[in-house]
Short mmCIF file of C-alpha atoms in Angstrom, two decimals:
data_model
loop_
_atom_site.label_atom_id
_atom_site.label_comp_id
_atom_site.label_asym_id
_atom_site.label_seq_id
_atom_site.Cartn_x
_atom_site.Cartn_y
_atom_site.Cartn_z
CA ASP I 1 -1.77 -20.25 -12.41
CA ALA I 2 -0.72 -23.18 -10.24
CA GLY I 3 -0.35 -21.06 -7.15
CA VAL I 4 2.62 -21.14 -4.80
CA ILE I 5 4.36 -24.50 -5.00
CA GLN I 6 6.31 -25.98 -2.11
CA SER I 7 8.36 -29.13 -1.89
CA PRO I 8 8.58 -31.48 -0.23
CA ARG I 9 5.15 -31.56 1.40
CA HIS I 10 6.45 -33.71 4.23
CA GLU I 11 9.97 -34.19 5.51
CA VAL I 12 11.17 -36.45 8.29
CA THR I 13 14.82 -36.22 9.24
CA GLU I 14 17.14 -36.90 12.11
CA MET I 15 18.67 -34.32 14.35
CA GLY I 16 21.86 -32.90 12.89
CA GLN I 17 20.90 -33.43 9.28
CA GLU I 18 20.60 -30.65 6.75
CA VAL I 19 17.09 -29.84 5.55
CA THR I 20 16.24 -27.86 2.43
CA LEU I 21 12.76 -26.58 1.76
CA ARG I 22 11.84 -25.27 -1.66
CA CYS I 23 9.37 -22.74 -2.97
CA LYS I 24 8.22 -21.57 -6.37
CA PRO I 25 6.22 -18.33 -6.12
CA ILE I 26 3.40 -17.30 -8.41
CA SER I 27 4.81 -16.04 -11.68
CA GLY I 28 5.19 -12.27 -11.73
CA HIS I 29 5.10 -11.84 -7.97
CA ASP I 30 7.88 -9.64 -6.67
CA TYR I 31 7.61 -10.53 -3.00
CA LEU I 32 8.30 -13.89 -1.37
CA PHE I 33 7.80 -14.73 2.29
CA TRP I 34 8.79 -17.66 4.49
CA TYR I 35 6.65 -18.38 7.57
CA ARG I 36 6.84 -20.99 10.29
CA GLN I 37 3.79 -22.34 12.11
CA THR I 38 3.99 -24.08 15.48
CA MET I 39 1.47 -24.74 18.20
CA MET I 40 3.43 -22.70 20.70
CA ARG I 41 4.26 -19.62 18.62
CA GLY I 42 1.61 -19.64 15.90
CA LEU I 43 2.49 -18.18 12.51
CA GLU I 44 5.75 -16.28 12.41
CA LEU I 45 7.39 -14.47 9.52
CA LEU I 46 10.97 -15.69 9.13
CA ILE I 47 12.20 -13.68 6.16
CA TYR I 48 10.94 -11.98 3.07
CA PHE I 49 12.42 -11.03 -0.30
CA ASN I 50 11.66 -8.28 -2.77
CA ASN I 51 12.91 -8.85 -6.32
CA ASN I 52 15.10 -11.70 -5.04
CA VAL I 53 16.78 -9.51 -2.41
CA PRO I 54 16.30 -10.31 1.29
CA ILE I 55 14.60 -7.32 2.91
CA ASP I 56 13.96 -8.42 6.47
CA ASP I 57 15.39 -11.52 8.09
CA SER I 58 14.79 -10.48 11.67
CA GLY I 59 12.48 -13.44 12.17
CA MET I 60 15.11 -16.05 11.33
CA PRO I 61 15.61 -17.86 14.62
CA GLU I 62 19.37 -18.39 14.50
CA ASP I 63 22.35 -18.96 12.27
CA ARG I 64 21.29 -22.51 11.56
CA PHE I 65 18.62 -21.05 9.29
CA SER I 66 19.41 -19.52 5.92
CA ALA I 67 17.29 -18.54 2.94
CA LYS I 68 18.16 -17.74 -0.64
CA MET I 69 16.35 -16.62 -3.74
CA PRO I 70 18.68 -17.14 -6.70
CA ASN I 71 16.03 -16.10 -9.21
CA ALA I 72 12.46 -14.85 -9.43
CA SER I 73 10.97 -18.33 -9.60
CA PHE I 74 12.78 -20.19 -6.84
CA SER I 75 13.64 -19.87 -3.18
CA THR I 76 15.10 -22.20 -0.58
CA LEU I 77 15.03 -22.28 3.20
CA LYS I 78 17.82 -24.34 4.68
CA ILE I 79 18.31 -25.61 8.21
CA GLN I 80 21.75 -26.89 9.08
CA PRO I 81 22.04 -28.66 11.45
CA SER I 82 18.41 -29.42 12.19
CA GLU I 83 17.10 -29.84 15.73
CA PRO I 84 13.87 -31.34 17.09
CA ARG I 85 12.59 -27.88 18.03
CA ASP I 86 12.63 -26.97 14.33
CA SER I 87 9.70 -29.32 13.79
CA ALA I 88 6.91 -27.18 12.36
CA VAL I 89 4.98 -26.40 9.21
CA TYR I 90 6.87 -24.02 6.97
CA PHE I 91 4.85 -21.89 4.57
CA CYS I 92 5.98 -19.94 1.58
CA ALA I 93 3.85 -17.05 0.34
CA SER I 94 4.14 -14.57 -2.51
CA SER I 95 2.54 -11.28 -3.47
CA LEU I 96 2.49 -9.07 -6.53
CA SER I 97 3.61 -6.04 -4.59
CA HIS I 98 3.81 -4.86 -1.02
CA LEU I 99 1.03 -4.34 1.47
CA GLY I 100 1.06 -0.57 0.98
CA LYS I 101 -0.42 -1.12 -2.46
CA GLY I 102 -3.19 -3.31 -1.15
CA GLU I 103 -1.67 -6.56 -2.29
CA THR I 104 -2.57 -9.98 -0.94
CA GLN I 105 -0.14 -12.66 0.14
CA TYR I 106 -0.89 -16.05 -1.41
CA PHE I 107 0.22 -19.06 0.59
CA GLY I 108 1.54 -22.40 -0.53
CA PRO I 109 0.35 -25.68 1.00
CA GLY I 110 3.29 -25.82 3.41
CA THR I 111 6.03 -28.30 4.23
CA ARG I 112 5.49 -30.32 7.38
CA LEU I 113 8.91 -30.92 8.94
CA LEU I 114 9.58 -33.45 11.68
CA VAL I 115 13.06 -33.63 13.16
CA LEU I 116 13.63 -36.73 15.27
CA ALA Q 1 4.54 -2.76 18.21
CA GLN Q 2 1.83 -4.30 16.14
CA SER Q 3 -0.09 -7.20 17.60
CA VAL Q 4 -3.23 -9.19 16.96
CA THR Q 5 -5.37 -10.93 19.54
CA GLN Q 6 -7.96 -13.55 18.83
CA PRO Q 7 -9.60 -14.07 22.23
CA ASP Q 8 -11.34 -17.32 21.35
CA ILE Q 9 -9.07 -20.30 20.79
CA HIS Q 10 -11.91 -22.68 20.02
CA ILE Q 11 -15.56 -22.08 19.04
CA THR Q 12 -18.31 -24.59 18.37
CA VAL Q 13 -21.50 -23.64 16.55
CA SER Q 14 -24.37 -25.62 15.12
CA GLU Q 15 -24.79 -25.84 11.38
CA GLY Q 16 -27.07 -23.06 10.21
CA ALA Q 17 -26.31 -20.85 13.20
CA SER Q 18 -24.65 -17.47 12.91
CA LEU Q 19 -20.97 -17.01 13.60
CA GLU Q 20 -18.78 -14.21 14.89
CA LEU Q 21 -15.04 -14.58 15.38
CA ARG Q 22 -13.34 -11.83 17.29
CA CYS Q 23 -10.13 -10.04 16.39
CA ASN Q 24 -8.48 -7.12 18.16
CA TYR Q 25 -5.39 -5.39 16.92
CA SER Q 26 -2.84 -2.97 18.21
CA TYR Q 27 -1.43 -0.54 15.67
CA GLY Q 28 -0.75 3.17 15.71
CA ALA Q 29 -1.93 4.12 12.25
CA THR Q 30 -4.71 2.85 10.03
CA PRO Q 31 -4.08 -0.85 9.78
CA TYR Q 32 -4.40 -3.20 6.88
CA LEU Q 33 -6.46 -6.12 8.17
CA PHE Q 34 -6.96 -9.62 6.86
CA TRP Q 35 -8.82 -12.81 7.63
CA TYR Q 36 -7.40 -16.10 6.40
CA VAL Q 37 -8.81 -19.60 6.70
CA GLN Q 38 -6.78 -22.79 6.99
CA SER Q 39 -8.36 -26.17 6.44
CA PRO Q 40 -6.60 -29.19 7.95
CA GLY Q 41 -3.36 -29.95 6.14
CA GLN Q 42 -3.79 -27.01 3.81
CA GLY Q 43 -2.25 -23.60 3.33
CA LEU Q 44 -3.93 -20.32 4.18
CA GLN Q 45 -6.62 -18.90 1.96
CA LEU Q 46 -7.61 -15.25 2.05
CA LEU Q 47 -11.24 -14.68 3.05
CA LEU Q 48 -11.27 -10.88 2.95
CA LYS Q 49 -9.19 -7.79 3.61
CA TYR Q 50 -9.62 -4.20 4.67
CA PHE Q 51 -7.40 -1.40 3.45
CA SER Q 52 -9.60 1.67 3.39
CA GLY Q 53 -13.08 2.88 2.55
CA ASP Q 54 -16.22 1.06 3.59
CA THR Q 55 -15.68 -0.46 7.02
CA LEU Q 56 -17.91 -3.44 6.21
CA VAL Q 57 -15.99 -5.78 3.96
CA GLN Q 58 -17.46 -8.67 2.03
CA GLY Q 59 -15.40 -11.77 1.39
CA ILE Q 60 -15.62 -15.19 -0.15
CA LYS Q 61 -17.80 -18.05 1.07
CA GLY Q 62 -20.40 -15.66 2.50
CA PHE Q 63 -18.11 -14.12 5.12
CA GLU Q 64 -17.97 -10.45 6.06
CA ALA Q 65 -16.01 -8.40 8.56
CA GLU Q 66 -16.43 -4.97 10.06
CA PHE Q 67 -13.57 -2.64 10.92
CA LYS Q 68 -14.29 -0.64 14.07
CA ARG Q 69 -11.52 1.82 14.76
CA SER Q 70 -12.93 2.89 18.13
CA GLN Q 71 -12.78 -0.70 19.37
CA SER Q 72 -9.62 -1.71 17.47
CA SER Q 73 -11.56 -4.68 16.20
CA PHE Q 74 -12.08 -6.52 12.94
CA ASN Q 75 -14.58 -9.27 13.71
CA LEU Q 76 -15.50 -11.89 11.16
CA ARG Q 77 -19.13 -12.88 10.69
CA LYS Q 78 -21.25 -15.30 8.75
CA PRO Q 79 -25.05 -15.45 9.03
CA SER Q 80 -25.39 -19.20 8.53
CA VAL Q 81 -22.53 -21.62 9.04
CA HIS Q 82 -22.05 -24.71 6.87
CA TRP Q 83 -20.27 -27.88 7.96
CA SER Q 84 -17.54 -27.13 5.41
CA ASP Q 85 -16.66 -23.96 7.34
CA ALA Q 86 -14.97 -26.04 10.04
CA ALA Q 87 -11.36 -24.88 9.94
CA GLU Q 88 -8.90 -22.59 11.66
CA TYR Q 89 -9.29 -18.87 11.13
CA PHE Q 90 -6.50 -16.32 11.39
CA CYS Q 91 -6.74 -12.58 11.70
CA ALA Q 92 -3.70 -10.60 10.57
CA VAL Q 93 -2.52 -7.00 10.49
CA GLY Q 94 -0.05 -5.48 8.08
CA SER Q 95 1.82 -2.25 8.48
CA GLY Q 96 1.43 -1.22 4.88
CA SER Q 97 4.66 0.75 5.01
CA SER Q 98 6.45 0.96 1.71
CA ASN Q 99 9.51 -0.74 3.15
CA THR Q 100 7.84 -3.66 4.81
CA GLY Q 101 5.62 -6.49 3.74
CA LYS Q 102 5.10 -7.92 7.18
CA LEU Q 103 1.91 -9.56 8.28
CA ILE Q 104 1.41 -10.18 11.98
CA PHE Q 105 -0.96 -13.06 12.67
CA GLY Q 106 -3.16 -13.81 15.63
CA GLN Q 107 -3.00 -17.19 17.30
CA GLY Q 108 -6.01 -18.45 15.39
CA THR Q 109 -9.51 -19.62 16.26
CA THR Q 110 -10.55 -23.19 15.56
CA LEU Q 111 -14.14 -23.48 14.44
CA GLN Q 112 -16.04 -26.70 14.97
CA VAL Q 113 -19.47 -27.12 13.37
CA LYS Q 114 -22.02 -29.44 14.94
CA PRO Q 115 -24.52 -31.17 12.67
#
């Protein structure tokens, strides 16, 4: 398997622009997670899906952030409008099942976002 | 609330020396514990995990970790460090509840290896 695929790997945009990050989970995985990594706050869970349904979005910082999973093989994280403080590395991860069954989360390579 | 503390932000060891990275967690029930490694510009790779059973867990790349409930710790060890081990290491705790898949990560420890 190719692992979790994220695109783009790097994104540079200007404040106020819309940013869309994409993720393809490992085939057959029922859970998908979006994380954000910054120097100040470390790794934070933003939202996760089970069978394409958002389960917990309590980590989404504000209404400018939205995430969708239209099907089992694709998810997007959108920031509109973007702000400089959104600059971070955004990771997507997937797992076969939930932690209670001993499953592991597999991480993608991340998207490095810079908002000028 | 669950939390993870990695007391050491940065550690430097000589190649061939032993390594121990500390991790302390706060969680009411039996935790699910993980160690991940992140090389520069890369995603996170799982080194090992503890869910139940033997408290000494073996992982990839020669790493092991020991779960000590009395100390709320899950320290990562390696007997002989290689230059390729230089990376950032994250400890994480998961609740394991059937209605949550959350992992809570520590702030990470950056390992530098001297030749």
